[in-house]
JSON list of C-alpha atoms in Angstrom, two decimals:
[
{"chain": "A", "resi": 1, "resn": "UNK", "atom": "CA", "xyz": [-173.19, 202.10, 23.65]},
{"chain": "A", "resi": 2, "resn": "UNK", "atom": "CA", "xyz": [-170.40, 202.38, 25.21]},
{"chain": "A", "resi": 3, "resn": "UNK", "atom": "CA", "xyz": [-167.88, 205.41, 25.86]},
{"chain": "A", "resi": 4, "resn": "UNK", "atom": "CA", "xyz": [-164.47, 204.42, 26.15]},
{"chain": "A", "resi": 5, "resn": "UNK", "atom": "CA", "xyz": [-163.77, 205.09, 29.11]},
{"chain": "A", "resi": 6, "resn": "UNK", "atom": "CA", "xyz": [-166.17, 202.70, 30.41]},
{"chain": "A", "resi": 7, "resn": "UNK", "atom": "CA", "xyz": [-164.61, 199.82, 29.31]},
{"chain": "A", "resi": 8, "resn": "UNK", "atom": "CA", "xyz": [-162.91, 197.03, 30.72]},
{"chain": "A", "resi": 9, "resn": "UNK", "atom": "CA", "xyz": [-159.38, 197.11, 30.79]},
{"chain": "A", "resi": 10, "resn": "UNK", "atom": "CA", "xyz": [-158.19, 194.08, 28.01]},
{"chain": "A", "resi": 11, "resn": "UNK", "atom": "CA", "xyz": [-161.86, 194.58, 26.37]},
{"chain": "A", "resi": 12, "resn": "UNK", "atom": "CA", "xyz": [-161.76, 195.69, 22.10]},
{"chain": "A", "resi": 13, "resn": "UNK", "atom": "CA", "xyz": [-163.39, 198.66, 20.58]},
{"chain": "A", "resi": 14, "resn": "UNK", "atom": "CA", "xyz": [-163.06, 199.98, 17.51]},
{"chain": "A", "resi": 15, "resn": "UNK", "atom": "CA", "xyz": [-160.98, 202.68, 18.24]},
{"chain": "A", "resi": 16, "resn": "UNK", "atom": "CA", "xyz": [-158.50, 200.03, 20.21]},
{"chain": "A", "resi": 17, "resn": "UNK", "atom": "CA", "xyz": [-158.23, 196.68, 19.15]},
{"chain": "A", "resi": 18, "resn": "UNK", "atom": "CA", "xyz": [-156.52, 194.24, 20.30]},
{"chain": "A", "resi": 19, "resn": "UNK", "atom": "CA", "xyz": [-152.65, 194.40, 18.91]},
{"chain": "A", "resi": 20, "resn": "UNK", "atom": "CA", "xyz": [-150.71, 191.49, 17.53]},
{"chain": "A", "resi": 21, "resn": "UNK", "atom": "CA", "xyz": [-153.95, 189.55, 17.12]},
{"chain": "A", "resi": 22, "resn": "UNK", "atom": "CA", "xyz": [-153.10, 188.20, 13.48]},
{"chain": "A", "resi": 23, "resn": "UNK", "atom": "CA", "xyz": [-149.77, 186.92, 14.04]},
{"chain": "A", "resi": 24, "resn": "UNK", "atom": "CA", "xyz": [-150.67, 185.11, 17.07]},
{"chain": "A", "resi": 25, "resn": "UNK", "atom": "CA", "xyz": [-152.78, 183.38, 15.72]},
{"chain": "A", "resi": 26, "resn": "UNK", "atom": "CA", "xyz": [-150.77, 182.88, 12.90]},
{"chain": "A", "resi": 27, "resn": "UNK", "atom": "CA", "xyz": [-147.84, 181.01, 15.28]},
{"chain": "A", "resi": 28, "resn": "UNK", "atom": "CA", "xyz": [-149.96, 179.25, 17.65]},
{"chain": "A", "resi": 29, "resn": "UNK", "atom": "CA", "xyz": [-152.09, 177.39, 14.43]},
{"chain": "A", "resi": 30, "resn": "UNK", "atom": "CA", "xyz": [-148.63, 176.32, 13.25]},
{"chain": "A", "resi": 31, "resn": "UNK", "atom": "CA", "xyz": [-148.58, 174.37, 16.63]},
{"chain": "A", "resi": 32, "resn": "UNK", "atom": "CA", "xyz": [-152.11, 173.18, 16.02]},
{"chain": "A", "resi": 33, "resn": "UNK", "atom": "CA", "xyz": [-150.98, 171.69, 12.52]},
{"chain": "A", "resi": 34, "resn": "UNK", "atom": "CA", "xyz": [-147.54, 170.81, 13.52]},
{"chain": "A", "resi": 35, "resn": "UNK", "atom": "CA", "xyz": [-147.37, 168.63, 16.97]},
{"chain": "A", "resi": 36, "resn": "UNK", "atom": "CA", "xyz": [-150.32, 166.30, 15.30]},
{"chain": "A", "resi": 37, "resn": "UNK", "atom": "CA", "xyz": [-148.48, 166.07, 11.90]},
{"chain": "A", "resi": 38, "resn": "UNK", "atom": "CA", "xyz": [-144.85, 165.39, 14.33]},
{"chain": "A", "resi": 39, "resn": "UNK", "atom": "CA", "xyz": [-147.14, 162.47, 16.61]},
{"chain": "A", "resi": 40, "resn": "UNK", "atom": "CA", "xyz": [-148.31, 161.06, 13.04]},
{"chain": "A", "resi": 41, "resn": "UNK", "atom": "CA", "xyz": [-144.94, 160.98, 11.53]},
{"chain": "A", "resi": 42, "resn": "UNK", "atom": "CA", "xyz": [-143.45, 159.56, 14.21]},
{"chain": "A", "resi": 43, "resn": "UNK", "atom": "CA", "xyz": [-145.66, 156.45, 14.42]},
{"chain": "A", "resi": 44, "resn": "UNK", "atom": "CA", "xyz": [-146.19, 155.97, 10.94]},
{"chain": "A", "resi": 45, "resn": "UNK", "atom": "CA", "xyz": [-142.02, 155.61, 10.79]},
{"chain": "A", "resi": 46, "resn": "UNK", "atom": "CA", "xyz": [-140.82, 154.14, 14.29]},
{"chain": "A", "resi": 47, "resn": "UNK", "atom": "CA", "xyz": [-140.02, 157.57, 15.81]},
{"chain": "A", "resi": 48, "resn": "UNK", "atom": "CA", "xyz": [-136.98, 157.60, 13.48]},
{"chain": "A", "resi": 49, "resn": "UNK", "atom": "CA", "xyz": [-134.80, 160.52, 15.12]},
{"chain": "A", "resi": 50, "resn": "UNK", "atom": "CA", "xyz": [-133.77, 162.44, 12.41]},
{"chain": "A", "resi": 51, "resn": "UNK", "atom": "CA", "xyz": [-137.18, 163.78, 10.77]},
{"chain": "A", "resi": 52, "resn": "UNK", "atom": "CA", "xyz": [-139.11, 163.48, 14.37]},
{"chain": "A", "resi": 53, "resn": "UNK", "atom": "CA", "xyz": [-136.78, 165.89, 16.15]},
{"chain": "A", "resi": 54, "resn": "UNK", "atom": "CA", "xyz": [-137.35, 168.39, 13.37]},
{"chain": "A", "resi": 55, "resn": "UNK", "atom": "CA", "xyz": [-141.03, 168.49, 13.43]},
{"chain": "A", "resi": 56, "resn": "UNK", "atom": "CA", "xyz": [-140.86, 168.52, 17.48]},
{"chain": "A", "resi": 57, "resn": "UNK", "atom": "CA", "xyz": [-138.26, 171.65, 17.41]},
{"chain": "A", "resi": 58, "resn": "UNK", "atom": "CA", "xyz": [-140.54, 173.13, 14.52]},
{"chain": "A", "resi": 59, "resn": "UNK", "atom": "CA", "xyz": [-143.63, 172.71, 17.40]},
{"chain": "A", "resi": 60, "resn": "UNK", "atom": "CA", "xyz": [-141.76, 174.14, 19.90]},
{"chain": "A", "resi": 61, "resn": "UNK", "atom": "CA", "xyz": [-140.02, 177.18, 17.30]},
{"chain": "A", "resi": 62, "resn": "UNK", "atom": "CA", "xyz": [-143.91, 178.09, 16.66]},
{"chain": "A", "resi": 63, "resn": "UNK", "atom": "CA", "xyz": [-144.87, 177.93, 20.03]},
{"chain": "A", "resi": 64, "resn": "UNK", "atom": "CA", "xyz": [-142.32, 179.97, 21.21]},
{"chain": "A", "resi": 65, "resn": "UNK", "atom": "CA", "xyz": [-143.08, 182.36, 19.40]},
{"chain": "A", "resi": 66, "resn": "UNK", "atom": "CA", "xyz": [-146.83, 182.74, 20.03]},
{"chain": "A", "resi": 67, "resn": "UNK", "atom": "CA", "xyz": [-146.04, 182.41, 23.10]},
{"chain": "A", "resi": 68, "resn": "UNK", "atom": "CA", "xyz": [-143.76, 185.40, 22.82]},
{"chain": "A", "resi": 69, "resn": "UNK", "atom": "CA", "xyz": [-145.99, 187.75, 20.78]},
{"chain": "A", "resi": 70, "resn": "UNK", "atom": "CA", "xyz": [-148.79, 186.60, 23.52]},
{"chain": "A", "resi": 71, "resn": "UNK", "atom": "CA", "xyz": [-147.11, 188.22, 26.49]},
{"chain": "A", "resi": 72, "resn": "UNK", "atom": "CA", "xyz": [-145.78, 191.19, 24.02]},
{"chain": "A", "resi": 73, "resn": "UNK", "atom": "CA", "xyz": [-149.08, 191.60, 22.90]},
{"chain": "A", "resi": 74, "resn": "UNK", "atom": "CA", "xyz": [-150.46, 192.76, 26.07]},
{"chain": "A", "resi": 75, "resn": "UNK", "atom": "CA", "xyz": [-147.38, 195.39, 26.35]},
{"chain": "A", "resi": 76, "resn": "UNK", "atom": "CA", "xyz": [-147.68, 196.76, 23.41]},
{"chain": "A", "resi": 77, "resn": "UNK", "atom": "CA", "xyz": [-150.12, 199.40, 21.81]},
{"chain": "A", "resi": 78, "resn": "UNK", "atom": "CA", "xyz": [-152.19, 198.93, 18.89]},
{"chain": "A", "resi": 79, "resn": "UNK", "atom": "CA", "xyz": [-150.52, 199.33, 15.84]},
{"chain": "A", "resi": 80, "resn": "UNK", "atom": "CA", "xyz": [-152.91, 200.94, 12.59]},
{"chain": "A", "resi": 81, "resn": "UNK", "atom": "CA", "xyz": [-152.88, 197.36, 10.86]},
{"chain": "A", "resi": 82, "resn": "UNK", "atom": "CA", "xyz": [-154.74, 196.06, 13.77]},
{"chain": "A", "resi": 83, "resn": "UNK", "atom": "CA", "xyz": [-157.57, 198.50, 13.20]},
{"chain": "A", "resi": 84, "resn": "UNK", "atom": "CA", "xyz": [-159.63, 196.65, 10.32]},
{"chain": "A", "resi": 85, "resn": "UNK", "atom": "CA", "xyz": [-160.57, 200.61, 9.90]},
{"chain": "A", "resi": 86, "resn": "UNK", "atom": "CA", "xyz": [-157.69, 202.26, 9.47]},
{"chain": "A", "resi": 87, "resn": "UNK", "atom": "CA", "xyz": [-156.48, 203.56, 6.16]},
{"chain": "A", "resi": 88, "resn": "UNK", "atom": "CA", "xyz": [-153.62, 202.90, 4.11]},
{"chain": "A", "resi": 89, "resn": "UNK", "atom": "CA", "xyz": [-152.11, 206.38, 4.57]},
{"chain": "A", "resi": 90, "resn": "UNK", "atom": "CA", "xyz": [-152.56, 205.32, 8.44]},
{"chain": "A", "resi": 91, "resn": "UNK", "atom": "CA", "xyz": [-149.44, 202.76, 7.75]},
{"chain": "A", "resi": 92, "resn": "UNK", "atom": "CA", "xyz": [-147.28, 205.05, 6.53]},
{"chain": "A", "resi": 93, "resn": "UNK", "atom": "CA", "xyz": [-144.15, 205.92, 9.05]},
{"chain": "A", "resi": 94, "resn": "UNK", "atom": "CA", "xyz": [-140.18, 206.64, 8.87]},
{"chain": "A", "resi": 95, "resn": "UNK", "atom": "CA", "xyz": [-139.52, 203.27, 7.85]},
{"chain": "A", "resi": 96, "resn": "UNK", "atom": "CA", "xyz": [-135.36, 204.00, 8.85]},
{"chain": "A", "resi": 97, "resn": "UNK", "atom": "CA", "xyz": [-132.45, 206.83, 8.25]},
{"chain": "A", "resi": 98, "resn": "UNK", "atom": "CA", "xyz": [-130.42, 206.20, 5.80]},
{"chain": "A", "resi": 99, "resn": "UNK", "atom": "CA", "xyz": [-127.46, 208.90, 4.28]},
{"chain": "A", "resi": 100, "resn": "UNK", "atom": "CA", "xyz": [-129.12, 209.07, 0.49]},
{"chain": "A", "resi": 101, "resn": "UNK", "atom": "CA", "xyz": [-125.56, 210.07, -0.50]},
{"chain": "A", "resi": 102, "resn": "UNK", "atom": "CA", "xyz": [-123.11, 207.15, 1.50]},
{"chain": "A", "resi": 103, "resn": "UNK", "atom": "CA", "xyz": [-120.59, 205.62, -0.26]},
{"chain": "A", "resi": 104, "resn": "UNK", "atom": "CA", "xyz": [-119.97, 203.37, 2.90]},
{"chain": "A", "resi": 105, "resn": "UNK", "atom": "CA", "xyz": [-122.74, 200.59, 1.14]},
{"chain": "A", "resi": 106, "resn": "UNK", "atom": "CA", "xyz": [-120.98, 199.63, -1.13]},
{"chain": "A", "resi": 107, "resn": "UNK", "atom": "CA", "xyz": [-117.27, 199.06, 0.55]},
{"chain": "A", "resi": 108, "resn": "UNK", "atom": "CA", "xyz": [-119.24, 197.09, 2.68]},
{"chain": "A", "resi": 109, "resn": "UNK", "atom": "CA", "xyz": [-120.53, 195.36, -0.71]},
{"chain": "A", "resi": 110, "resn": "UNK", "atom": "CA", "xyz": [-117.19, 194.95, -1.92]},
{"chain": "A", "resi": 111, "resn": "UNK", "atom": "CA", "xyz": [-115.93, 193.23, 0.97]},
{"chain": "A", "resi": 112, "resn": "UNK", "atom": "CA", "xyz": [-118.23, 190.98, 1.30]},
{"chain": "A", "resi": 113, "resn": "UNK", "atom": "CA", "xyz": [-117.51, 189.85, -2.19]},
{"chain": "A", "resi": 114, "resn": "UNK", "atom": "CA", "xyz": [-114.04, 189.93, -1.06]},
{"chain": "A", "resi": 115, "resn": "UNK", "atom": "CA", "xyz": [-114.66, 187.48, 1.93]},
{"chain": "A", "resi": 116, "resn": "UNK", "atom": "CA", "xyz": [-117.04, 185.09, 0.75]},
{"chain": "A", "resi": 117, "resn": "UNK", "atom": "CA", "xyz": [-114.56, 184.66, -2.93]},
{"chain": "A", "resi": 118, "resn": "UNK", "atom": "CA", "xyz": [-111.89, 184.18, -0.17]},
{"chain": "A", "resi": 119, "resn": "UNK", "atom": "CA", "xyz": [-113.02, 181.52, 1.13]},
{"chain": "A", "resi": 120, "resn": "UNK", "atom": "CA", "xyz": [-113.85, 179.98, -2.06]},
{"chain": "A", "resi": 121, "resn": "UNK", "atom": "CA", "xyz": [-110.49, 180.93, -4.01]},
{"chain": "A", "resi": 122, "resn": "UNK", "atom": "CA", "xyz": [-107.63, 181.52, -1.22]},
{"chain": "A", "resi": 123, "resn": "UNK", "atom": "CA", "xyz": [-107.16, 182.62, 2.44]},
{"chain": "A", "resi": 124, "resn": "UNK", "atom": "CA", "xyz": [-104.91, 185.63, 1.83]},
{"chain": "A", "resi": 125, "resn": "UNK", "atom": "CA", "xyz": [-108.06, 186.94, -0.08]},
{"chain": "A", "resi": 126, "resn": "UNK", "atom": "CA", "xyz": [-110.36, 186.26, 2.95]},
{"chain": "A", "resi": 127, "resn": "UNK", "atom": "CA", "xyz": [-108.45, 188.18, 4.97]},
{"chain": "A", "resi": 128, "resn": "UNK", "atom": "CA", "xyz": [-108.24, 191.24, 2.74]},
{"chain": "A", "resi": 129, "resn": "UNK", "atom": "CA", "xyz": [-112.20, 191.21, 2.58]},
{"chain": "A", "resi": 130, "resn": "UNK", "atom": "CA", "xyz": [-112.07, 191.24, 6.63]},
{"chain": "A", "resi": 131, "resn": "UNK", "atom": "CA", "xyz": [-109.86, 193.84, 6.15]},
{"chain": "A", "resi": 132, "resn": "UNK", "atom": "CA", "xyz": [-111.58, 195.90, 4.12]},
{"chain": "A", "resi": 133, "resn": "UNK", "atom": "CA", "xyz": [-115.07, 195.08, 6.03]},
{"chain": "A", "resi": 134, "resn": "UNK", "atom": "CA", "xyz": [-114.01, 196.80, 8.94]},
{"chain": "A", "resi": 135, "resn": "UNK", "atom": "CA", "xyz": [-113.00, 200.44, 7.69]},
{"chain": "A", "resi": 136, "resn": "UNK", "atom": "CA", "xyz": [-116.17, 200.49, 5.97]},
{"chain": "A", "resi": 137, "resn": "UNK", "atom": "CA", "xyz": [-118.00, 199.06, 9.12]},
{"chain": "A", "resi": 138, "resn": "UNK", "atom": "CA", "xyz": [-116.59, 202.18, 10.95]},
{"chain": "A", "resi": 139, "resn": "UNK", "atom": "CA", "xyz": [-116.93, 203.63, 8.32]},
{"chain": "A", "resi": 140, "resn": "UNK", "atom": "CA", "xyz": [-120.45, 203.48, 7.80]},
{"chain": "A", "resi": 141, "resn": "UNK", "atom": "CA", "xyz": [-121.10, 203.31, 11.53]},
{"chain": "A", "resi": 142, "resn": "UNK", "atom": "CA", "xyz": [-120.05, 206.99, 12.20]},
{"chain": "A", "resi": 143, "resn": "UNK", "atom": "CA", "xyz": [-121.03, 208.79, 9.26]},
{"chain": "A", "resi": 144, "resn": "UNK", "atom": "CA", "xyz": [-123.68, 210.86, 10.88]},
{"chain": "A", "resi": 145, "resn": "UNK", "atom": "CA", "xyz": [-120.86, 212.21, 13.57]},
{"chain": "A", "resi": 146, "resn": "UNK", "atom": "CA", "xyz": [-118.38, 213.85, 11.57]},
{"chain": "A", "resi": 147, "resn": "UNK", "atom": "CA", "xyz": [-118.26, 216.62, 8.79]},
{"chain": "A", "resi": 148, "resn": "UNK", "atom": "CA", "xyz": [-120.86, 218.30, 6.80]},
{"chain": "A", "resi": 149, "resn": "UNK", "atom": "CA", "xyz": [-123.50, 215.23, 8.30]},
{"chain": "A", "resi": 150, "resn": "UNK", "atom": "CA", "xyz": [-122.19, 215.36, 12.54]},
{"chain": "A", "resi": 151, "resn": "UNK", "atom": "CA", "xyz": [-124.93, 216.01, 15.10]}
]
């Protein structure tokens, strides 16, 4: 059995699997599926412009994401999701930093409701919603920069 330092660069092992393998191949499989579908659809409909272009753009979207993940997989460290023998507790971690007693998300929600209602009801409500949204966004952004939670 070879030891870890005897492995060639890029060679997979149980301790260090290749990262982003599933995601990369999922998008590449999307290209392999949608490219023939786009060609068959185009040929069958006499190259109808809307559907053919939409399917061709879908092939490009899947190809772009798959190519990006293939490039990034070379540069990132393996995640717990990439190791088939990892435990559930290895996946746990910090998701984000959220203030437990913040009122600013409520202010932002009210502002969003006013903005969307303003589009349907009247533009003056839209302006009020934008103003409240700016105040809420500034308050939410700088919440940890002042008061008892200041860093």
